Amino acid sequence: ILFNCFVTYIIAQKEANTWYFANKLGLDFNPTNGPITLSGSIMNALEGCASISDKQTGQLLFYTNGLGVINKNNMTMPNSTNLGGHNSSTQSALIVPWPQSDSLYYVFATDAEAGIPYNTYGGASYSLVNMSLNGGLGDVVFAKKVLFKPSCEKLTAVKHCNGNDVWVITHKWKSDEFYVYLITSLGIDTIPVISHSGTVQGDSINGS
């Protein structure tokens, strides 16, 4: 079985110390003598997924397969059952901390490229998690705000050269266009920087 696990967008010290991925699998990298396996996950991720930990302690905050968000107690957060990802998306989820915030996190998601059923084109979207809510277990403030359609199943993020802000990068389906979104302490700029590069990304199997 081939799957892709994209743990999270890594900037601070221990944000990637706890992983949940695939079919209810988990790893804890906090022990000094090496990682240990974790149980209790309720997530089934056939392909892309993400998890994030506290940047100081390395303890799990939440994890997601791009469909719903699950807190550290392995319970689905309120309002998080439709984030826009898909079990057949290679990079279904990406977690990005809101710059200069200790409690806010964006969850970006991509649908299966052409959508399932075919040609429904779910696109790329984002949701917002606030970890200060629900007694520190977190809650989804809003879910599935669509950035654009149609999108490929690709998501990544890089730190801005100013050392604070973040660029989130994805790709348009049936296009050579990269869509890049800037996240600052003010939030996300939903007007992308669009660059043309490489080949047109399409569906060779279905001839489109």
Short mmCIF file of C-alpha atoms in Angstrom, two decimals:
data_model
loop_
_atom_site.label_atom_id
_atom_site.label_comp_id
_atom_site.label_asym_id
_atom_site.label_seq_id
_atom_site.Cartn_x
_atom_site.Cartn_y
_atom_site.Cartn_z
CA ILE A 1 0.00 0.00 0.00
CA LEU A 2 1.40 3.35 -1.02
CA PHE A 3 0.46 6.44 0.95
CA ASN A 4 1.83 9.92 1.51
CA CYS A 5 2.07 11.43 4.97
CA PHE A 6 2.73 15.14 5.11
CA VAL A 7 3.13 15.73 8.79
CA THR A 8 2.97 19.49 8.97
CA TYR A 9 4.57 22.73 8.01
CA ILE A 10 7.70 22.87 10.17
CA ILE A 11 9.03 26.15 11.57
CA ALA A 12 9.43 26.01 15.35
CA GLN A 13 11.30 23.63 17.60
CA LYS A 14 8.93 20.74 18.38
CA GLU A 15 5.88 21.22 16.16
CA ALA A 16 6.56 17.96 14.30
CA ASN A 17 7.37 15.76 17.31
CA THR A 18 4.11 13.76 17.27
CA TRP A 19 2.78 12.09 14.13
CA TYR A 20 -0.58 10.53 13.37
CA PHE A 21 -0.96 9.04 9.91
CA ALA A 22 -2.38 6.26 7.72
CA ASN A 23 -4.87 3.85 9.29
CA LYS A 24 -4.77 4.74 13.03
CA LEU A 25 -0.97 4.81 13.23
CA GLY A 26 1.07 7.16 15.41
CA LEU A 27 4.68 7.93 16.40
CA ASP A 28 5.99 9.99 19.30
CA PHE A 29 9.45 11.48 18.72
CA ASN A 30 9.66 13.18 22.12
CA PRO A 31 11.47 10.40 24.03
CA THR A 32 15.24 10.93 24.06
CA ASN A 33 15.92 7.25 23.38
CA GLY A 34 14.02 7.25 20.11
CA PRO A 35 10.41 7.27 18.81
CA ILE A 36 7.67 5.11 20.26
CA THR A 37 4.43 3.97 18.66
CA LEU A 38 1.13 5.55 19.67
CA SER A 39 -2.35 4.09 19.84
CA GLY A 40 -5.76 5.71 20.06
CA SER A 41 -5.92 7.41 16.68
CA ILE A 42 -9.35 7.42 15.06
CA MET A 43 -8.09 8.63 11.68
CA ASN A 44 -8.04 6.62 8.48
CA ALA A 45 -5.83 8.41 5.95
CA LEU A 46 -5.28 6.55 2.69
CA GLU A 47 -2.98 9.30 1.40
CA GLY A 48 -2.29 12.84 2.63
CA CYS A 49 -2.60 13.84 6.29
CA ALA A 50 -1.06 16.23 8.81
CA SER A 51 -0.49 16.62 12.54
CA ILE A 52 0.94 19.36 14.72
CA SER A 53 2.37 19.54 18.23
CA ASP A 54 2.99 22.26 20.77
CA LYS A 55 6.16 24.10 19.72
CA GLN A 56 7.54 24.10 23.26
CA THR A 57 6.57 20.67 24.61
CA GLY A 58 6.19 18.56 21.47
CA GLN A 59 2.85 17.23 22.76
CA LEU A 60 0.13 16.64 20.19
CA LEU A 61 -2.37 19.44 19.51
CA PHE A 62 -4.43 17.95 16.67
CA TYR A 63 -4.28 15.92 13.47
CA THR A 64 -6.29 15.76 10.24
CA ASN A 65 -6.74 13.88 6.98
CA GLY A 66 -8.18 16.99 5.32
CA LEU A 67 -11.71 15.80 6.02
CA GLY A 68 -12.05 16.43 9.76
CA VAL A 69 -9.87 17.68 12.64
CA ILE A 70 -9.17 15.41 15.61
CA ASN A 71 -7.94 16.76 18.95
CA LYS A 72 -5.29 15.32 21.29
CA ASN A 73 -7.94 13.24 23.06
CA ASN A 74 -8.73 11.53 19.74
CA MET A 75 -12.11 13.20 19.43
CA THR A 76 -13.37 15.04 16.38
CA MET A 77 -13.46 18.81 16.91
CA PRO A 78 -16.83 20.53 16.60
CA ASN A 79 -17.64 21.99 13.16
CA SER A 80 -14.88 20.03 11.42
CA THR A 81 -16.57 17.35 9.34
CA ASN A 82 -16.19 18.93 5.90
CA LEU A 83 -12.82 20.60 5.37
CA GLY A 84 -12.56 19.98 1.62
CA GLY A 85 -9.90 17.29 1.51
CA HIS A 86 -10.25 13.74 0.21
CA ASN A 87 -8.89 10.28 1.08
CA SER A 88 -7.66 10.03 -2.51
CA SER A 89 -5.69 13.30 -2.41
CA THR A 90 -1.93 12.87 -2.10
CA GLN A 91 -1.61 16.10 -0.10
CA SER A 92 -5.07 16.32 1.39
CA ALA A 93 -4.03 18.43 4.40
CA LEU A 94 -1.44 21.00 5.45
CA ILE A 95 -1.31 22.73 8.84
CA VAL A 96 0.17 26.24 9.01
CA PRO A 97 0.46 28.17 12.29
CA TRP A 98 -0.90 31.72 12.10
CA PRO A 99 2.23 33.93 12.33
CA GLN A 100 2.78 35.46 15.79
CA SER A 101 -0.16 33.57 17.29
CA ASP A 102 0.03 30.82 19.91
CA SER A 103 -3.48 29.50 19.35
CA LEU A 104 -4.54 29.89 15.69
CA TYR A 105 -3.79 27.39 12.93
CA TYR A 106 -4.83 27.23 9.29
CA VAL A 107 -5.72 23.83 7.85
CA PHE A 108 -5.38 23.81 4.07
CA ALA A 109 -6.96 21.00 2.06
CA THR A 110 -7.12 19.78 -1.52
CA ASP A 111 -9.83 17.59 -3.01
CA ALA A 112 -9.02 14.73 -5.35
CA GLU A 113 -7.72 16.41 -8.49
CA ALA A 114 -10.75 16.17 -10.74
CA GLY A 115 -13.12 15.40 -7.92
CA ILE A 116 -14.90 12.18 -7.09
CA PRO A 117 -17.32 11.59 -8.77
CA TYR A 118 -15.07 12.53 -11.69
CA ASN A 119 -15.17 16.16 -12.87
CA THR A 120 -16.75 17.60 -9.71
CA TYR A 121 -13.63 19.73 -9.01
CA GLY A 122 -13.54 20.35 -5.28
CA GLY A 123 -10.51 22.66 -5.43
CA ALA A 124 -8.23 24.00 -2.70
CA SER A 125 -9.69 25.38 0.52
CA TYR A 126 -8.75 26.44 4.04
CA SER A 127 -10.18 26.27 7.56
CA LEU A 128 -9.20 27.87 10.86
CA VAL A 129 -8.59 26.11 14.19
CA ASN A 130 -8.49 28.04 17.48
CA MET A 131 -6.76 26.04 20.22
CA SER A 132 -7.89 28.43 22.95
CA LEU A 133 -11.48 27.20 22.56
CA ASN A 134 -13.19 24.13 24.04
CA GLY A 135 -11.07 24.11 27.19
CA GLY A 136 -7.82 24.03 25.23
CA LEU A 137 -8.85 21.11 23.04
CA GLY A 138 -9.55 23.41 20.10
CA ASP A 139 -12.46 24.16 17.83
CA VAL A 140 -12.89 24.91 14.15
CA VAL A 141 -13.80 28.60 13.77
CA PHE A 142 -14.76 28.20 10.12
CA ALA A 143 -14.38 25.39 7.60
CA LYS A 144 -13.81 24.95 3.88
CA LYS A 145 -13.39 28.44 2.51
CA VAL A 146 -12.58 27.70 -1.13
CA LEU A 147 -9.50 29.45 -2.54
CA PHE A 148 -9.89 28.32 -6.16
CA LYS A 149 -11.09 25.51 -8.42
CA PRO A 150 -9.90 23.23 -9.88
CA SER A 151 -6.70 22.41 -8.01
CA CYS A 152 -4.12 19.66 -8.12
CA GLU A 153 -3.57 17.49 -5.05
CA LYS A 154 -0.48 19.45 -4.05
CA LEU A 155 0.24 21.67 -1.03
CA THR A 156 3.40 22.96 0.58
CA ALA A 157 4.56 25.95 2.61
CA VAL A 158 7.80 27.90 3.04
CA LYS A 159 8.89 30.65 5.41
CA HIS A 160 8.96 34.18 4.01
CA CYS A 161 12.40 35.78 3.81
CA ASN A 162 11.31 38.24 6.54
CA GLY A 163 11.41 35.33 9.00
CA ASN A 164 7.80 35.76 10.15
CA ASP A 165 5.32 35.31 7.32
CA VAL A 166 4.52 32.16 5.36
CA TRP A 167 3.94 31.34 1.70
CA VAL A 168 1.48 28.50 0.94
CA ILE A 169 1.95 27.01 -2.52
CA THR A 170 -0.42 24.90 -4.58
CA HIS A 171 -1.13 24.27 -8.26
CA LYS A 172 -4.06 24.68 -10.60
CA TRP A 173 -5.50 21.62 -12.34
CA LYS A 174 -5.25 21.50 -16.15
CA SER A 175 -2.78 24.39 -16.01
CA ASP A 176 0.88 25.31 -15.60
CA GLU A 177 -0.02 27.85 -12.91
CA PHE A 178 1.30 27.81 -9.35
CA TYR A 179 -0.97 29.62 -6.88
CA VAL A 180 0.90 31.14 -3.92
CA TYR A 181 -0.82 32.67 -0.88
CA LEU A 182 0.79 34.92 1.72
CA ILE A 183 -0.02 34.45 5.40
CA THR A 184 0.92 37.23 7.83
CA SER A 185 -0.05 38.19 11.38
CA LEU A 186 -3.12 39.83 9.77
CA GLY A 187 -4.28 36.54 8.26
CA ILE A 188 -4.28 35.08 4.77
CA ASP A 189 -4.24 37.16 1.59
CA THR A 190 -6.71 35.26 -0.58
CA ILE A 191 -5.48 36.98 -3.76
CA PRO A 192 -2.70 34.66 -4.95
CA VAL A 193 0.58 35.34 -6.66
CA ILE A 194 0.27 33.29 -9.87
CA SER A 195 3.33 31.98 -11.69
CA HIS A 196 3.56 29.95 -14.89
CA SER A 197 6.18 27.22 -14.83
CA GLY A 198 6.70 23.68 -16.06
CA THR A 199 4.08 21.56 -17.78
CA VAL A 200 0.31 21.57 -17.73
CA GLN A 201 -0.93 19.27 -14.96
CA GLY A 202 -3.79 17.14 -16.25
CA ASP A 203 -5.27 13.66 -16.21
CA SER A 204 -3.51 11.38 -18.67
CA ILE A 205 -5.55 8.35 -17.60
CA ASN A 206 -8.91 9.93 -18.36
CA GLY A 207 -7.60 11.89 -21.34
CA SER A 208 -8.20 15.38 -19.97
#
